[in-house]
Amino acid sequence: MRRSLWAIPAAWLAVLAASPAVAQDEALLGRWRTPAQNGVVVIERCGTGLCARVADAAALRADPDQRDVRNRDPALRSRPIKGLTVVRAASGGPRVWTAGPLYDPDSGQGAATGTLTLIEPNRLAVRGCIARMLCRTQTWTRAR
């Protein structure tokens, strides 16, 4: 009986402790336009962090069955682009999230680490780095 009385406050404390992170993540959730091929990615919760998946692009509208043909790993070239995870394990906030790995299906290149920086509510700087000084940044805008 004592154990069950402590379980309820402990559960509420866990919910309250997680609330700020959940609120911070809300700023990133949703659909974002990428500069390449008029693409759209969806940022959503994945496990304990956030991830981004390809939802749309000009090439996908022309051929919805596009494959990851530029991937450097031949074993991954047959996977579909639509739904492909391009950002994994993003956590942090309220303005900067760390993430990794990141993947660019247009170039077939990946980055072990990166950051997502909320420049303003509708602009997001997505930076992927293959080494400390070898980074590339794209700016995504919120899709309406």
Short mmCIF file of C-alpha atoms in Angstrom, two decimals:
data_model
loop_
_atom_site.label_atom_id
_atom_site.label_comp_id
_atom_site.label_asym_id
_atom_site.label_seq_id
_atom_site.Cartn_x
_atom_site.Cartn_y
_atom_site.Cartn_z
CA MET A 1 0.00 0.00 0.00
CA ARG A 2 2.80 2.48 0.82
CA ARG A 3 4.49 1.87 -2.48
CA SER A 4 1.33 2.81 -4.42
CA LEU A 5 0.94 6.05 -2.44
CA TRP A 6 4.44 7.13 -3.49
CA ALA A 7 3.92 6.06 -7.09
CA ILE A 8 1.37 8.79 -7.81
CA PRO A 9 3.54 11.76 -6.67
CA ALA A 10 6.56 10.23 -8.39
CA ALA A 11 4.62 9.92 -11.66
CA TRP A 12 3.49 13.56 -11.44
CA LEU A 13 7.03 14.71 -10.77
CA ALA A 14 8.22 12.87 -13.87
CA VAL A 15 5.52 14.54 -15.97
CA LEU A 16 6.30 17.99 -14.56
CA ALA A 17 10.04 17.50 -15.09
CA ALA A 18 9.47 16.57 -18.74
CA SER A 19 7.08 19.44 -19.45
CA PRO A 20 9.68 22.18 -20.20
CA ALA A 21 11.42 19.97 -22.77
CA VAL A 22 8.10 19.12 -24.38
CA ALA A 23 7.15 22.81 -24.51
CA GLN A 24 10.54 23.70 -26.05
CA ASP A 25 10.15 21.02 -28.71
CA GLU A 26 6.76 22.42 -29.74
CA ALA A 27 8.57 25.30 -31.47
CA LEU A 28 10.07 22.87 -34.01
CA LEU A 29 7.21 20.45 -34.57
CA GLY A 30 5.44 20.60 -37.91
CA ARG A 31 6.15 21.03 -41.61
CA TRP A 32 9.22 22.91 -42.86
CA ARG A 33 10.20 23.93 -46.40
CA THR A 34 13.74 23.20 -47.51
CA PRO A 35 15.61 25.17 -50.20
CA ALA A 36 16.39 22.07 -52.27
CA GLN A 37 13.73 21.02 -54.79
CA ASN A 38 11.00 22.94 -52.96
CA GLY A 39 11.08 20.13 -50.42
CA VAL A 40 9.04 19.70 -47.27
CA VAL A 41 10.15 17.84 -44.16
CA VAL A 42 8.07 17.06 -41.11
CA ILE A 43 9.66 17.44 -37.68
CA GLU A 44 8.02 15.14 -35.14
CA ARG A 45 8.73 13.36 -31.90
CA CYS A 46 10.78 10.17 -32.25
CA GLY A 47 11.52 8.39 -29.01
CA THR A 48 13.06 10.83 -26.54
CA GLY A 49 14.03 13.41 -29.18
CA LEU A 50 12.87 14.87 -32.45
CA CYS A 51 13.45 13.72 -36.00
CA ALA A 52 12.73 15.11 -39.46
CA ARG A 53 11.37 13.05 -42.34
CA VAL A 54 10.98 13.89 -46.03
CA ALA A 55 7.32 14.56 -46.82
CA ASP A 56 7.43 16.15 -50.28
CA ALA A 57 9.70 17.55 -53.00
CA ALA A 58 9.44 18.51 -56.66
CA ALA A 59 11.11 15.25 -57.68
CA LEU A 60 8.63 13.27 -55.56
CA ARG A 61 5.69 14.99 -57.20
CA ALA A 62 7.11 13.96 -60.59
CA ASP A 63 7.93 10.40 -59.41
CA PRO A 64 6.65 9.41 -55.95
CA ASP A 65 8.77 6.25 -56.08
CA GLN A 66 12.13 8.12 -55.99
CA ARG A 67 14.91 6.11 -54.34
CA ASP A 68 17.99 7.15 -52.40
CA VAL A 69 20.24 6.56 -55.43
CA ARG A 70 22.94 9.07 -54.37
CA ASN A 71 23.61 7.34 -51.05
CA ARG A 72 27.26 6.44 -50.61
CA ASP A 73 26.25 3.06 -49.21
CA PRO A 74 25.06 0.86 -52.12
CA ALA A 75 22.94 -1.21 -49.72
CA LEU A 76 20.79 1.88 -48.93
CA ARG A 77 20.20 3.09 -52.50
CA SER A 78 16.93 1.21 -52.90
CA ARG A 79 15.16 2.86 -49.95
CA PRO A 80 12.41 5.36 -50.81
CA ILE A 81 13.06 9.09 -50.37
CA LYS A 82 9.52 9.80 -49.18
CA GLY A 83 9.46 9.21 -45.44
CA LEU A 84 13.26 9.06 -45.21
CA THR A 85 14.63 10.34 -41.89
CA VAL A 86 17.04 13.23 -42.55
CA VAL A 87 17.55 14.43 -38.94
CA ARG A 88 17.74 12.10 -35.95
CA ALA A 89 17.87 12.47 -32.18
CA ALA A 90 17.44 16.24 -31.92
CA SER A 91 17.26 17.43 -28.32
CA GLY A 92 17.75 20.67 -26.45
CA GLY A 93 16.07 24.00 -26.94
CA PRO A 94 14.59 26.49 -26.46
CA ARG A 95 16.58 28.04 -29.34
CA VAL A 96 19.28 25.49 -30.24
CA TRP A 97 18.92 21.72 -30.50
CA THR A 98 21.78 19.29 -31.06
CA ALA A 99 21.14 16.46 -33.49
CA GLY A 100 22.79 13.64 -35.29
CA PRO A 101 23.16 12.03 -37.56
CA LEU A 102 21.80 14.19 -40.38
CA TYR A 103 21.44 13.14 -44.02
CA ASP A 104 21.03 15.03 -47.31
CA PRO A 105 19.35 12.82 -49.94
CA ASP A 106 20.15 15.36 -52.70
CA SER A 107 23.89 14.88 -52.28
CA GLY A 108 23.92 11.47 -50.60
CA GLN A 109 26.11 12.90 -47.83
CA GLY A 110 25.60 12.48 -44.13
CA ALA A 111 26.80 14.38 -41.10
CA ALA A 112 27.51 12.76 -37.77
CA THR A 113 26.44 15.81 -35.78
CA GLY A 114 24.55 19.02 -36.27
CA THR A 115 22.41 21.71 -34.79
CA LEU A 116 18.95 23.09 -35.37
CA THR A 117 18.78 26.79 -34.50
CA LEU A 118 15.47 28.58 -34.36
CA ILE A 119 16.33 31.95 -35.93
CA GLU A 120 12.77 33.19 -35.53
CA PRO A 121 9.46 31.32 -35.13
CA ASN A 122 9.24 30.52 -38.86
CA ARG A 123 12.95 30.15 -39.79
CA LEU A 124 15.22 27.30 -38.79
CA ALA A 125 18.97 26.99 -39.50
CA VAL A 126 19.88 23.32 -39.98
CA ARG A 127 23.64 22.74 -39.74
CA GLY A 128 25.36 19.41 -40.35
CA CYS A 129 29.05 18.80 -39.65
CA ILE A 130 31.26 15.95 -40.81
CA ALA A 131 34.15 17.41 -38.79
CA ARG A 132 34.50 20.37 -36.45
CA MET A 133 35.24 22.86 -39.23
CA LEU A 134 33.52 21.08 -42.14
CA CYS A 135 29.88 22.11 -41.84
CA ARG A 136 27.04 23.10 -44.14
CA THR A 137 23.92 25.06 -43.20
CA GLN A 138 20.48 25.25 -44.80
CA THR A 139 17.67 27.56 -43.74
CA TRP A 140 14.24 25.97 -43.57
CA THR A 141 11.03 28.02 -43.40
CA ARG A 142 7.81 26.90 -41.76
CA ALA A 143 5.34 25.55 -44.33
CA ARG A 144 1.79 26.74 -44.02
#
